[in-house]
mmCIF file of C-alpha atoms and ligand atoms in Angstrom:
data_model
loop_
_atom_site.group_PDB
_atom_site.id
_atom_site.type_symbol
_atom_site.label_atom_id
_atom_site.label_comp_id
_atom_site.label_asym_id
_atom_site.label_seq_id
_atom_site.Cartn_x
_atom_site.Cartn_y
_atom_site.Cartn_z
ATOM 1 C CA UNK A 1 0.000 0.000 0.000
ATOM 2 C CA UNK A 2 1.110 3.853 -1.134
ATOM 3 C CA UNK A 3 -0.010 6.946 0.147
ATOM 4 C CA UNK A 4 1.018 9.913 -1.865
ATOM 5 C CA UNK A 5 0.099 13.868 -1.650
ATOM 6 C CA UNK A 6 2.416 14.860 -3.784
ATOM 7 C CA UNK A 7 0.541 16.608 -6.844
ATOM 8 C CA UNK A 8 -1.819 19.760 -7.107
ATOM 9 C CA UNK A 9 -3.428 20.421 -3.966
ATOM 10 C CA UNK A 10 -2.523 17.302 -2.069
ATOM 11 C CA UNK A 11 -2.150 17.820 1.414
ATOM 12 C CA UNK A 12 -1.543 14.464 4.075
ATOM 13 C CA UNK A 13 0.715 13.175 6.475
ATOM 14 C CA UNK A 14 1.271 9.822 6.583
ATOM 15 C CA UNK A 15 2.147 9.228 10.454
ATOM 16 C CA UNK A 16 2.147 5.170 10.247
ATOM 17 C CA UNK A 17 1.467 3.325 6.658
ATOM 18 C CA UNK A 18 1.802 0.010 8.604
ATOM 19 C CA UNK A 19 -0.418 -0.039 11.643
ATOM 20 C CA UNK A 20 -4.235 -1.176 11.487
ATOM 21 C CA UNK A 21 -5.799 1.321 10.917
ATOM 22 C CA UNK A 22 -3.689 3.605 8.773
ATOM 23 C CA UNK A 23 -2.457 6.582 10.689
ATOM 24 C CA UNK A 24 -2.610 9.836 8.784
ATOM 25 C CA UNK A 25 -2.896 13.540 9.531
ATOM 26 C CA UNK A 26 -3.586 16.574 7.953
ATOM 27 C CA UNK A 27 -0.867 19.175 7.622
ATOM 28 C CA UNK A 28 -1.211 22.851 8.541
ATOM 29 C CA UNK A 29 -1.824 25.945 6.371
ATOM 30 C CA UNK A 30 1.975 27.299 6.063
ATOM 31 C CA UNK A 31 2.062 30.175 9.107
ATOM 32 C CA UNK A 32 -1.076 29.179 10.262
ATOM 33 C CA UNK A 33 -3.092 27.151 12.301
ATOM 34 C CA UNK A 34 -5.917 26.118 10.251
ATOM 35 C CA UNK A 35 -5.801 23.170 8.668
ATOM 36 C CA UNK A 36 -8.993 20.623 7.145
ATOM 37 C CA UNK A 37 -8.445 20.145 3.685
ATOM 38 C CA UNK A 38 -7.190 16.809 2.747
ATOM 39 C CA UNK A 39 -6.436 15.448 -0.655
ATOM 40 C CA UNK A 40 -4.129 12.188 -1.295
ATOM 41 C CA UNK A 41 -3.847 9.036 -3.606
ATOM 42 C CA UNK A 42 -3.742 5.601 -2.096
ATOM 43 C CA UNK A 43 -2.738 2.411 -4.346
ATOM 44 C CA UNK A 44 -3.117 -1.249 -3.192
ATOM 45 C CA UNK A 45 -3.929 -4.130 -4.077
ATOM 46 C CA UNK A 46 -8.034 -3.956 -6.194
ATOM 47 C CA UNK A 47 -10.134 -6.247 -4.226
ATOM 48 C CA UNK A 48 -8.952 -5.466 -0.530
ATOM 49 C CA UNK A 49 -9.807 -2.869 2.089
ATOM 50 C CA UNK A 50 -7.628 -0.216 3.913
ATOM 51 C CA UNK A 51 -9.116 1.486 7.089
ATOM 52 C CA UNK A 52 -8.225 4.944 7.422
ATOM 53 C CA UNK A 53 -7.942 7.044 9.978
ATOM 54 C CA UNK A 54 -7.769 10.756 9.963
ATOM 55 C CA UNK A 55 -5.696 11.233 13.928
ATOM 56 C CA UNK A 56 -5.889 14.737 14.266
ATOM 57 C CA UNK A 57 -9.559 15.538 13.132
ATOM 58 C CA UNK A 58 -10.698 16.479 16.172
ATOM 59 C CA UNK A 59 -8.289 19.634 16.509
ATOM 60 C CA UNK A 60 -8.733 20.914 12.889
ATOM 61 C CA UNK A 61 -10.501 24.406 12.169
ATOM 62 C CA UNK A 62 -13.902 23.391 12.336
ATOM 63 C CA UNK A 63 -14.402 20.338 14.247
ATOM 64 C CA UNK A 64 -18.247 19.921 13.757
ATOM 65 C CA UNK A 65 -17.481 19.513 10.222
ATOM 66 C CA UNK A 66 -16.389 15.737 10.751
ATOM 67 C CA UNK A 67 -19.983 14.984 12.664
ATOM 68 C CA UNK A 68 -22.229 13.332 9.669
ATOM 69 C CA UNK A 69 -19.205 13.837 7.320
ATOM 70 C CA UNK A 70 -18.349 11.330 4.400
ATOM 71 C CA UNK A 71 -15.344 11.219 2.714
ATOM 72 C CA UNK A 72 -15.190 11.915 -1.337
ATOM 73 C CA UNK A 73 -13.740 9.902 -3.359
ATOM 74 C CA UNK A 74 -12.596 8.814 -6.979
ATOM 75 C CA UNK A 75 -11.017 6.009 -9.214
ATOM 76 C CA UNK A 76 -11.067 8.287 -12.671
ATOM 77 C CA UNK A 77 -10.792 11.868 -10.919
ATOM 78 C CA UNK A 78 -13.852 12.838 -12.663
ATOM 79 C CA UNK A 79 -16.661 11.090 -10.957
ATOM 80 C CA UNK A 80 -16.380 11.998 -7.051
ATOM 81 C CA UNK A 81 -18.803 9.474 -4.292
ATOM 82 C CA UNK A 82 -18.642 9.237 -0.546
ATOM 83 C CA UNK A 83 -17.097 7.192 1.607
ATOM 84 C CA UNK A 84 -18.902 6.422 5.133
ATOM 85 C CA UNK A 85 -16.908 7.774 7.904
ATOM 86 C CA UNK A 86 -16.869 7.684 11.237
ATOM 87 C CA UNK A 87 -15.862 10.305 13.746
ATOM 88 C CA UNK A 88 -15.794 10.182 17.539
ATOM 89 C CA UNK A 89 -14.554 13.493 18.326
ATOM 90 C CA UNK A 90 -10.764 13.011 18.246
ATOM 91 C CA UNK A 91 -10.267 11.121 14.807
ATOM 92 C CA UNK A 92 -11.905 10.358 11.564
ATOM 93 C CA UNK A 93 -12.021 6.667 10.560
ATOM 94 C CA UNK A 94 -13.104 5.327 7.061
ATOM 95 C CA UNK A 95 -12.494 2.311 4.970
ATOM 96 C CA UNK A 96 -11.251 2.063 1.435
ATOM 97 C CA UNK A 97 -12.393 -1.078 -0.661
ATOM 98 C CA UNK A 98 -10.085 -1.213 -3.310
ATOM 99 C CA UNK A 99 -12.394 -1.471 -6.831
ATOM 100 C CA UNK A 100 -9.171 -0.403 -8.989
ATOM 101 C CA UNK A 101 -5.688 -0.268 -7.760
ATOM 102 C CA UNK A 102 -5.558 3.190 -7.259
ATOM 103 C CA UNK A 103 -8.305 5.485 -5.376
ATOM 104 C CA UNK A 104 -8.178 9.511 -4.628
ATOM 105 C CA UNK A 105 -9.708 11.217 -1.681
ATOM 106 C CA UNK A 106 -10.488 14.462 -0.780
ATOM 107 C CA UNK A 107 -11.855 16.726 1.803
ATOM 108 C CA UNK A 108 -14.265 17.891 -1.283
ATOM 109 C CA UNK A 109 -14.113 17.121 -5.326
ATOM 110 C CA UNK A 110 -10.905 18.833 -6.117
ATOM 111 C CA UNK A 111 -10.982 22.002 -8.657
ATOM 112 C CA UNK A 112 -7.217 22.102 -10.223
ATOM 113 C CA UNK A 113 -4.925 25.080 -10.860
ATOM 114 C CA UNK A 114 -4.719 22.914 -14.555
ATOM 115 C CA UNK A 115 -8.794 23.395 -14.760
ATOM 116 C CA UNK A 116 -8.781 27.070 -13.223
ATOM 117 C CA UNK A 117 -6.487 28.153 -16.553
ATOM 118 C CA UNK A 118 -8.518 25.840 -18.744
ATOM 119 C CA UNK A 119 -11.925 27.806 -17.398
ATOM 120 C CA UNK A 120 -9.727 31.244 -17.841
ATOM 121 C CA UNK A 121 -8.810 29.766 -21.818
ATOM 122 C CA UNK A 122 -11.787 29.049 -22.806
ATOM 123 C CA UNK A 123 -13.663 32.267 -21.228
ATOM 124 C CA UNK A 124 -10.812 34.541 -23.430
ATOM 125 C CA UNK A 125 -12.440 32.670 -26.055
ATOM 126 C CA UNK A 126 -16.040 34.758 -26.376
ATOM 127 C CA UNK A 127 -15.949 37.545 -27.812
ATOM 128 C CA UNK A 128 -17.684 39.438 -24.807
ATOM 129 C CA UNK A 129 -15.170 38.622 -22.426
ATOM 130 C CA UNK A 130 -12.099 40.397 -21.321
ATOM 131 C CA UNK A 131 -9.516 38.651 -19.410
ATOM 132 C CA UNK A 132 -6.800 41.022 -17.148
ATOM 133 C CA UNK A 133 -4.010 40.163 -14.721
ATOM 134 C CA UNK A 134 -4.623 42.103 -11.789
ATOM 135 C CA UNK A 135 -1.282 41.109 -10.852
ATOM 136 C CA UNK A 136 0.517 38.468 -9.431
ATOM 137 C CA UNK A 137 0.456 36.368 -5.447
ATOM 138 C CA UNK A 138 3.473 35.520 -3.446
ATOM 139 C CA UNK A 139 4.271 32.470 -5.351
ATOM 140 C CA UNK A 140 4.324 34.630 -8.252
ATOM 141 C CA UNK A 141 0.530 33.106 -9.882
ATOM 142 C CA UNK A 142 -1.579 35.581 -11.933
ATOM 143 C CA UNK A 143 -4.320 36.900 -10.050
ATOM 144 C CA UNK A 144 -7.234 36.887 -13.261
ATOM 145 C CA UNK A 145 -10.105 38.909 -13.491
ATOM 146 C CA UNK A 146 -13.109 37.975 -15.631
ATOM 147 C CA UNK A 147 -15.018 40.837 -17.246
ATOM 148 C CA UNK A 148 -18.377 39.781 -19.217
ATOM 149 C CA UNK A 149 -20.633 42.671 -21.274
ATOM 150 C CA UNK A 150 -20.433 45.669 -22.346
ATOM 151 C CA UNK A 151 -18.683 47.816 -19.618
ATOM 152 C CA UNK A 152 -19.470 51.577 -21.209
ATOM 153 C CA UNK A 153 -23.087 50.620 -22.415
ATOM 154 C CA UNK A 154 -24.238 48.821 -18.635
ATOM 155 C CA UNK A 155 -26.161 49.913 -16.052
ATOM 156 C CA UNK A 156 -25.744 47.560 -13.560
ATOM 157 C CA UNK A 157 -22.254 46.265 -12.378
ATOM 158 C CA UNK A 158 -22.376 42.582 -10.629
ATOM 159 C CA UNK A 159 -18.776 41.576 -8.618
ATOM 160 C CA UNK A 160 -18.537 37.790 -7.678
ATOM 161 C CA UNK A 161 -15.292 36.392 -6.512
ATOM 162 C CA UNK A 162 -14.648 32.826 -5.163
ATOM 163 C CA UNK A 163 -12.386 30.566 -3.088
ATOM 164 C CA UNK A 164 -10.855 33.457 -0.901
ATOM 165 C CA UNK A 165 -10.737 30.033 1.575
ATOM 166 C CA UNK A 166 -8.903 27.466 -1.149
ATOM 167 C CA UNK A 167 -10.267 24.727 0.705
ATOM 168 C CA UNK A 168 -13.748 25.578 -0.447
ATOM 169 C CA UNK A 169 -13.318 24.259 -3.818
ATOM 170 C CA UNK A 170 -17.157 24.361 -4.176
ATOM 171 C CA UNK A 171 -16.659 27.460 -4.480
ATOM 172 C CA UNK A 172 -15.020 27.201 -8.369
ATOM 173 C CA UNK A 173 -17.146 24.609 -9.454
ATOM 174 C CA UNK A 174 -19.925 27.012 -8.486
ATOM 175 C CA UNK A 175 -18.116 29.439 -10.919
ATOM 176 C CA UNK A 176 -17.449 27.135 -13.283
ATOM 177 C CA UNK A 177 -21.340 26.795 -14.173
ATOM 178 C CA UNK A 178 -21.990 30.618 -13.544
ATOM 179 C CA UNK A 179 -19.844 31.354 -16.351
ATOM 180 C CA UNK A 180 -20.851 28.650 -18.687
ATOM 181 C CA UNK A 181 -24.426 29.909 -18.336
ATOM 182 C CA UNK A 182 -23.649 33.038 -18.638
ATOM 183 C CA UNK A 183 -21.995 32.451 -21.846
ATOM 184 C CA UNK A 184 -24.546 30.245 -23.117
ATOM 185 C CA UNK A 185 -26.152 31.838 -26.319
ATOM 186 C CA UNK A 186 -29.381 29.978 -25.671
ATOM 187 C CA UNK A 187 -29.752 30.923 -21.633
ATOM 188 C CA UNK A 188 -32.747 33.802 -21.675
ATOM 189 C CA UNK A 189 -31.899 34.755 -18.185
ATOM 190 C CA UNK A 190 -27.683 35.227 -19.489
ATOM 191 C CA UNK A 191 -28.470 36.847 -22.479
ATOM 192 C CA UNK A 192 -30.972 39.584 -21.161
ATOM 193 C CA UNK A 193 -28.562 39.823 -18.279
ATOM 194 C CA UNK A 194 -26.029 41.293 -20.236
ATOM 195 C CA UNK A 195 -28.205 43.825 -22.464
ATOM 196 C CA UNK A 196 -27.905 45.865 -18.750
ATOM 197 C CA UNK A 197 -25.444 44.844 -16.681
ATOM 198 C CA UNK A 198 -21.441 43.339 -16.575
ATOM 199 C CA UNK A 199 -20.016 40.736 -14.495
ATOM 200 C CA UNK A 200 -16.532 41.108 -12.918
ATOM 201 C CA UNK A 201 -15.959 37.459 -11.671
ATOM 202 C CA UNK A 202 -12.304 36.729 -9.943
ATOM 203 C CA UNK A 203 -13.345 32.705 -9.997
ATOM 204 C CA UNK A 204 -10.053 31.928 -7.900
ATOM 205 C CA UNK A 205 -9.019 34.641 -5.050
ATOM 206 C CA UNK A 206 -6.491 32.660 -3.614
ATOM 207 C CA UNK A 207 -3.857 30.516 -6.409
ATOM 208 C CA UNK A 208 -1.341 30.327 -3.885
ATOM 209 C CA UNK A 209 -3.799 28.587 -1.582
ATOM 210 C CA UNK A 210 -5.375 26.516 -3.946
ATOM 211 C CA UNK A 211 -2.001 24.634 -5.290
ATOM 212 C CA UNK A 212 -0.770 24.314 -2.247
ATOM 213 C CA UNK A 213 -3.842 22.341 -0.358
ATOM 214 C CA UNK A 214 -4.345 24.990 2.668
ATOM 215 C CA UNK A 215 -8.121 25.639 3.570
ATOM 216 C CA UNK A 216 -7.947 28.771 4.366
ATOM 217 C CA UNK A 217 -5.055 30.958 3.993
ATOM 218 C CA UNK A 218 -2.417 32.074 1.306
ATOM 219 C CA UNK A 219 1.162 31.568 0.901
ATOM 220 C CA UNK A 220 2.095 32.865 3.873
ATOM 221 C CA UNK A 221 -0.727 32.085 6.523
ATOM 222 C CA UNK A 222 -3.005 34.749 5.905
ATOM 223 C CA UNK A 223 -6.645 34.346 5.948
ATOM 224 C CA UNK A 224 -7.842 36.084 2.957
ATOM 225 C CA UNK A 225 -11.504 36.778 4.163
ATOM 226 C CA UNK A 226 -10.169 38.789 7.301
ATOM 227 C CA UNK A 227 -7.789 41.115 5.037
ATOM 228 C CA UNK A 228 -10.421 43.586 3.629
ATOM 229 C CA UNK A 229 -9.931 46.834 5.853
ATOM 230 C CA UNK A 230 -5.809 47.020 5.032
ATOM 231 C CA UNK A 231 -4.584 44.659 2.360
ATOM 232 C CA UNK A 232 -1.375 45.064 1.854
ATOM 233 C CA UNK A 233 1.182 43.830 -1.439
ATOM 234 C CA UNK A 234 3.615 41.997 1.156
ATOM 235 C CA UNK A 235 0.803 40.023 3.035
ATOM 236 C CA UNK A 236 -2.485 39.925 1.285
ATOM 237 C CA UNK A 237 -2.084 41.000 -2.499
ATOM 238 C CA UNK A 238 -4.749 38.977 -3.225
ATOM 239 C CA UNK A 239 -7.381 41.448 -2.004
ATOM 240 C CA UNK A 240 -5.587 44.268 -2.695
ATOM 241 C CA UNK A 241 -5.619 44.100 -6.275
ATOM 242 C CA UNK A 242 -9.352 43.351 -6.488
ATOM 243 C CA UNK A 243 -10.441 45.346 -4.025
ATOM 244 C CA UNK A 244 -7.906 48.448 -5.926
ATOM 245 C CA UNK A 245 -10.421 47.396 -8.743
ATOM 246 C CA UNK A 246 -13.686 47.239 -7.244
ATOM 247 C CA UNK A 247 -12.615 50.769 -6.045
ATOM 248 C CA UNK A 248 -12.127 51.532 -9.879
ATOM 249 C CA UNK A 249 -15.414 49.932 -10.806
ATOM 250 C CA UNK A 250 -17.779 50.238 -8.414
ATOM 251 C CA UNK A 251 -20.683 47.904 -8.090
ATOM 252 C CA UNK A 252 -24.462 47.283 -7.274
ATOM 253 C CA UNK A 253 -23.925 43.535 -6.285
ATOM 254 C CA UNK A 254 -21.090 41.738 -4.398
ATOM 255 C CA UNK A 255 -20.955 38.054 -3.976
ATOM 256 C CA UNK A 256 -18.197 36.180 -2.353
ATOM 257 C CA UNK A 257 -18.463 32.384 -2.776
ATOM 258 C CA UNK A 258 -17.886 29.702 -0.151
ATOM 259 C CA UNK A 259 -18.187 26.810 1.921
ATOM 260 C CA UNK A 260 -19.186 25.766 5.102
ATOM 261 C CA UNK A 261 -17.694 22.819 7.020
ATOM 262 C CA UNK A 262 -20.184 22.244 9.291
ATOM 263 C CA UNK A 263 -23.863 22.892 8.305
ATOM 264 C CA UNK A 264 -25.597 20.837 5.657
ATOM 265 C CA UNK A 265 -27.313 23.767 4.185
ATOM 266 C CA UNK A 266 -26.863 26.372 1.080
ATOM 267 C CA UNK A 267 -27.556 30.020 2.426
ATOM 268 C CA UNK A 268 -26.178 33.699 2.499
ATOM 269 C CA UNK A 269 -24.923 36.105 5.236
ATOM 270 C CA UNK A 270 -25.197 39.740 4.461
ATOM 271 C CA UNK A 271 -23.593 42.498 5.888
ATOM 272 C CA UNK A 272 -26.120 43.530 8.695
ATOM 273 C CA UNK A 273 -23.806 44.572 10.812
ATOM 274 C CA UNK A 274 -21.925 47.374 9.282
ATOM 275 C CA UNK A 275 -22.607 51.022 9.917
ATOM 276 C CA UNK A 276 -24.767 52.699 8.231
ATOM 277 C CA UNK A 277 -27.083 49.233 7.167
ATOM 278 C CA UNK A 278 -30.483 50.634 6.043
ATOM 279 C CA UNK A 279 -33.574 49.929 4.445
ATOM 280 C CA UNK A 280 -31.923 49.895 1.102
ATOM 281 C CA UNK A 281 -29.401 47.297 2.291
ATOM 282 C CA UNK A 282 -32.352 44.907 4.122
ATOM 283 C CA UNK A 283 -34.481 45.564 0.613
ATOM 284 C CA UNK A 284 -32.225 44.154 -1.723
ATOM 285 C CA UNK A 285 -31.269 41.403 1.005
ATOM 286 C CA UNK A 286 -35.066 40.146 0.990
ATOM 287 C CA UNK A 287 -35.984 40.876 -2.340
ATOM 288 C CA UNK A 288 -32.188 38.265 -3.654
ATOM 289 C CA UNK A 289 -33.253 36.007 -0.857
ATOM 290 C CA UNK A 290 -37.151 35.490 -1.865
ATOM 291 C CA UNK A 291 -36.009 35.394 -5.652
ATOM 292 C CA UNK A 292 -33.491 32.340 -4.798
ATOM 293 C CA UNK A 293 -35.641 30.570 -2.660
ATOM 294 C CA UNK A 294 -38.362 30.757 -5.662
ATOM 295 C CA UNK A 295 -35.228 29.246 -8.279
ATOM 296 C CA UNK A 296 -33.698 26.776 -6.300
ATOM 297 C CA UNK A 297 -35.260 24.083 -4.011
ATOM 298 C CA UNK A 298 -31.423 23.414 -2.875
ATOM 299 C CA UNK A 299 -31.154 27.282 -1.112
ATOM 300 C CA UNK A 300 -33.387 27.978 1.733
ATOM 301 C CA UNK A 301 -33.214 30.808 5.163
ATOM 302 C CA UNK A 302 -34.038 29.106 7.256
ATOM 303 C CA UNK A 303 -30.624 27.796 8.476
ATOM 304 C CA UNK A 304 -27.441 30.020 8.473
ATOM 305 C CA UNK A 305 -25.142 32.093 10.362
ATOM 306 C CA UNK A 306 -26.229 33.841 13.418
ATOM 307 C CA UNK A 307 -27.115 37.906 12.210
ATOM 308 C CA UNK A 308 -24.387 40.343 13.365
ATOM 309 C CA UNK A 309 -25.468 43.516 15.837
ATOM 310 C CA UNK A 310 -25.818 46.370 14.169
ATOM 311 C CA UNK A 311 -22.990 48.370 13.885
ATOM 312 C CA UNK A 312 -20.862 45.415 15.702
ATOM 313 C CA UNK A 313 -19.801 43.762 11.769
ATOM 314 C CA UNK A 314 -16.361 42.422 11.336
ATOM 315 C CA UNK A 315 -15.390 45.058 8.746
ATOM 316 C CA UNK A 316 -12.236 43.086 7.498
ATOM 317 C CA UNK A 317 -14.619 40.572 6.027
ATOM 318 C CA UNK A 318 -14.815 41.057 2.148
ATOM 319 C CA UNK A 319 -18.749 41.244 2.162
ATOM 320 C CA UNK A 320 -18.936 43.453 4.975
ATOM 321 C CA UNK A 321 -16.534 45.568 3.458
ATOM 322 C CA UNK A 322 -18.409 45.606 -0.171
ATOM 323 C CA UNK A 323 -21.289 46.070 1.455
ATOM 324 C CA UNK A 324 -20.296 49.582 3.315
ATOM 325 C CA UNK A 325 -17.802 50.693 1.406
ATOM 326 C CA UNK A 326 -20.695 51.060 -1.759
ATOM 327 C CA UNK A 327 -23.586 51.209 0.414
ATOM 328 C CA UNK A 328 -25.243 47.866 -1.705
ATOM 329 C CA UNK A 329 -26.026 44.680 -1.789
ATOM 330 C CA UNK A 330 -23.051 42.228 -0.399
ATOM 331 C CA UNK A 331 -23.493 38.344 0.611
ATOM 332 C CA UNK A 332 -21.671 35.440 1.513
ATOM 333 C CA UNK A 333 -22.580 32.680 -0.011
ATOM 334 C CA UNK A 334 -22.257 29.203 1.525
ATOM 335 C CA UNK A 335 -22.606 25.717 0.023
ATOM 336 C CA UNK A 336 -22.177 22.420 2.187
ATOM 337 C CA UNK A 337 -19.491 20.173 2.274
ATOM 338 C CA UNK A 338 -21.609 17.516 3.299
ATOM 339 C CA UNK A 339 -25.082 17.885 1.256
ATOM 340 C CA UNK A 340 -28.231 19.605 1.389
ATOM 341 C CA UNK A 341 -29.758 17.875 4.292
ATOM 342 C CA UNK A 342 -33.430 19.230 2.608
ATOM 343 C CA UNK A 343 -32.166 17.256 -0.060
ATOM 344 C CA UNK A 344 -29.776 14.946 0.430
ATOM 345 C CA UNK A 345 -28.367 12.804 -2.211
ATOM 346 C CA UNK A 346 -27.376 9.542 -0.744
ATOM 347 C CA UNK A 347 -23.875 8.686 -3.430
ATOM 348 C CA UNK A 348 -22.092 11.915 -4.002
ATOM 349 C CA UNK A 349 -23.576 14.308 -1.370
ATOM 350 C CA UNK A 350 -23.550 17.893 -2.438
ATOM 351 C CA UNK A 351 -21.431 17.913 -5.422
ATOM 352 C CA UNK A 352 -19.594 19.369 -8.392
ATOM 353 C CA UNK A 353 -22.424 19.131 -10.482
ATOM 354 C CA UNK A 354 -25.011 20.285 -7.539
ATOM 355 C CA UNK A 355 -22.904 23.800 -7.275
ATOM 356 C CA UNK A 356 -23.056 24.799 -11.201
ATOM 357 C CA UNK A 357 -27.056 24.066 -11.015
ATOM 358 C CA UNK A 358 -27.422 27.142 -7.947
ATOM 359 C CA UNK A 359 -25.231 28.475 -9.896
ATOM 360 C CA UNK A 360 -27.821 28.650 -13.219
ATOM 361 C CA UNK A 361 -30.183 29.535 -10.659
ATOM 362 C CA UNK A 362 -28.908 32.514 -9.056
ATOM 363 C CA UNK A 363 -29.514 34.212 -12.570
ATOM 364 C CA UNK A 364 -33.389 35.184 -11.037
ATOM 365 C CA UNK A 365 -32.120 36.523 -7.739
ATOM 366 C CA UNK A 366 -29.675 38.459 -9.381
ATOM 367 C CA UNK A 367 -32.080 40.050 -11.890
ATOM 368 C CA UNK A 368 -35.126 40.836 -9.251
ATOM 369 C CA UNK A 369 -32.660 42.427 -6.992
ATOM 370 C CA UNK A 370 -31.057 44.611 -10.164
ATOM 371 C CA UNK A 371 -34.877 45.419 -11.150
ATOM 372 C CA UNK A 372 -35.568 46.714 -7.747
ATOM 373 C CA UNK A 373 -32.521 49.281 -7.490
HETATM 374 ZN ZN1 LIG B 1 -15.028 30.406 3.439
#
């Protein structure tokens, strides 16, 4: 038996390849403490089984995320399914029955760097799209901006960045089908989109991240998503090339795309919390919320975050900081690693292909919450 994690976004430990079970762990984020993201490549022998067991679950970021948990996995890389797991507070435990001789596993289904500058390839390829290097991370990868429509002739301006966590590779696979709709000649809802209004879309905030299999910082151990007030070239120049360009820009809508470890729901946090929240702010909230609800049975409001105090928002968090800095629409959107437990799907779990279908449907919410400005 051979555990490997060395490749794109691999990230294990192998502590003890000979004991029963296996002993692994999950390395940290470089300079940081977080760590939860797991990706490796076992080979054996097709036909027999290989208990697993995860030894320092219990002390990762988000603990809760293990309870009701199941492991993805993959023979061909392209077809992810879950793995039963079990967790009893300190360690995760799963077994691996061999089909082939070689399996993957992951936290979530993988999104590559490879696939990230396939998406940006093909984008470059309409006619309506403009592709720009904001500039480049501490590992020296292009930070790429996506802009779709006509940017002198539109009225509306819609931001949407993704995978400021890296871990939260739902995240790009949610982008993945957002642009492919978008770009679809025969989507309605795309095309009379973009009579009015242009997309900026950043579908990978954090390369460094990404490659390297942290969950939620960059390069060198900072978490993106707490970076917004002062981003700065040396420690965060992630955000502070997009957010120098959302300065340039402006915008009427801000989405951020996640994931959340822990509950088994897809729903949005706004930016209640920041000064100066009013009626305009809760309007657009309810009227994006009621529209998405109506398109997708897989988002709902009734589970989420618990709302922030007014005035009492954590204004280093990138929708909090959209939000107040242009006085607008700004949410967080979060997608399960588990599944939607309102509609659970009993193989893969929320998946690849789950993520670019809310992604078709937050076309509606989008519009109805342009149509009311
Ligand atoms: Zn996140």
């Amino acid at each position: 038996m051979h555990i490997t994690s060395a490749f794109d976004s691999g990230n294990i430990e192998v502590i003890d390849a000979n004991s029963q079970p296996v002993q692994l762990a999950i390395r940290r984020d470089n300079n940081s403490d977080f760590y939860q993201w797991f990706h490796f490549r076992l080979e054996g022998e097709a036909g027999q089984s290989y208990p697993l067991r995860i030894t320092n679950a219990g002390k990762a970021a988000y603990p809760e995320g293990w309870e009701n948990y199941r492991v993805c996995a993959s023979y061909d890389r392209h077809n992810w399914f879950r793995l039963p797991a079990e967790y009893d507070g300190e360690t995760l435990d799963f077994t691996v029955e061999l089909d082939r001789p070689a399996i993957y596993l992951a936290y979530f289904a993988p999104y590559s760097w490879e696939r990230h500058l396939d998406l940006l390839a093909w984008a470059q390829g309409d006619d309506r799209v403009q592709l720009e290097t904001l500039g480049q991370t501490l590992d020296g990868r292009d930070m790429s901006l996506l802009t779709i429509g006509d940017a002198d002739a539109a009225k509306h301006r819609v931001w949407m960045i993704a995978r400021q966590h890296p871990g939260e590779t739902m995240a790009e696979w949610f982008v993945e089908g957002f642009l492919e709709a978008l770009l679809d000649e025969a989507n309605p809802s795309a095309r009379s989109l973009l009579t009015d209004t242009v997309f900026h879309v950043v579908p990978n905030m954090n390369p460094d991240g990404s490659v390297r299999g942290h969950l939620r910082t960059n390069a060198t151990g900072a978490n993106l998503n707490r970076e917004w007030q002062e981003p700065s070239m040396e420690r965060s120049p992630e955000v502070f090339l997009v957010r120098q360009k959302m300065l340039e820009t402006g915008g009427d809508i801000f989405l951020d795309i996640h994931g959340d470890e822990a509950l088994p729901f897809n729903f949005v946090a706004a930016c209640e919390g920041v000064p100066g929240y009013d009626e305009r702010h809760a309007q657009l909230e309810e009227t994006f919320k009621r529209a998405f609800v109506a398109a997708s049975p897989d988002f709902q409001t009734e589970r989420g975050y618990d709302l922030d105090k007014p005035g009492e928002a954590n204004m280093t968090v990138g929708t909090n900081w959209c939000g107040h800095q242009f006085r607008t629409l700004a949410l967080t959107l979060e997608m399960p690693f588990k599944d939607n437990d309102n509609l659970s799907d009993p193989i893969e779990g929320w998946s690849p292909a789950r993520c670019q279908q809310l992604a078709r449907d937050i076309f509606l919410p989008i519009r109805e919450a342009l149509n009311s400005l």
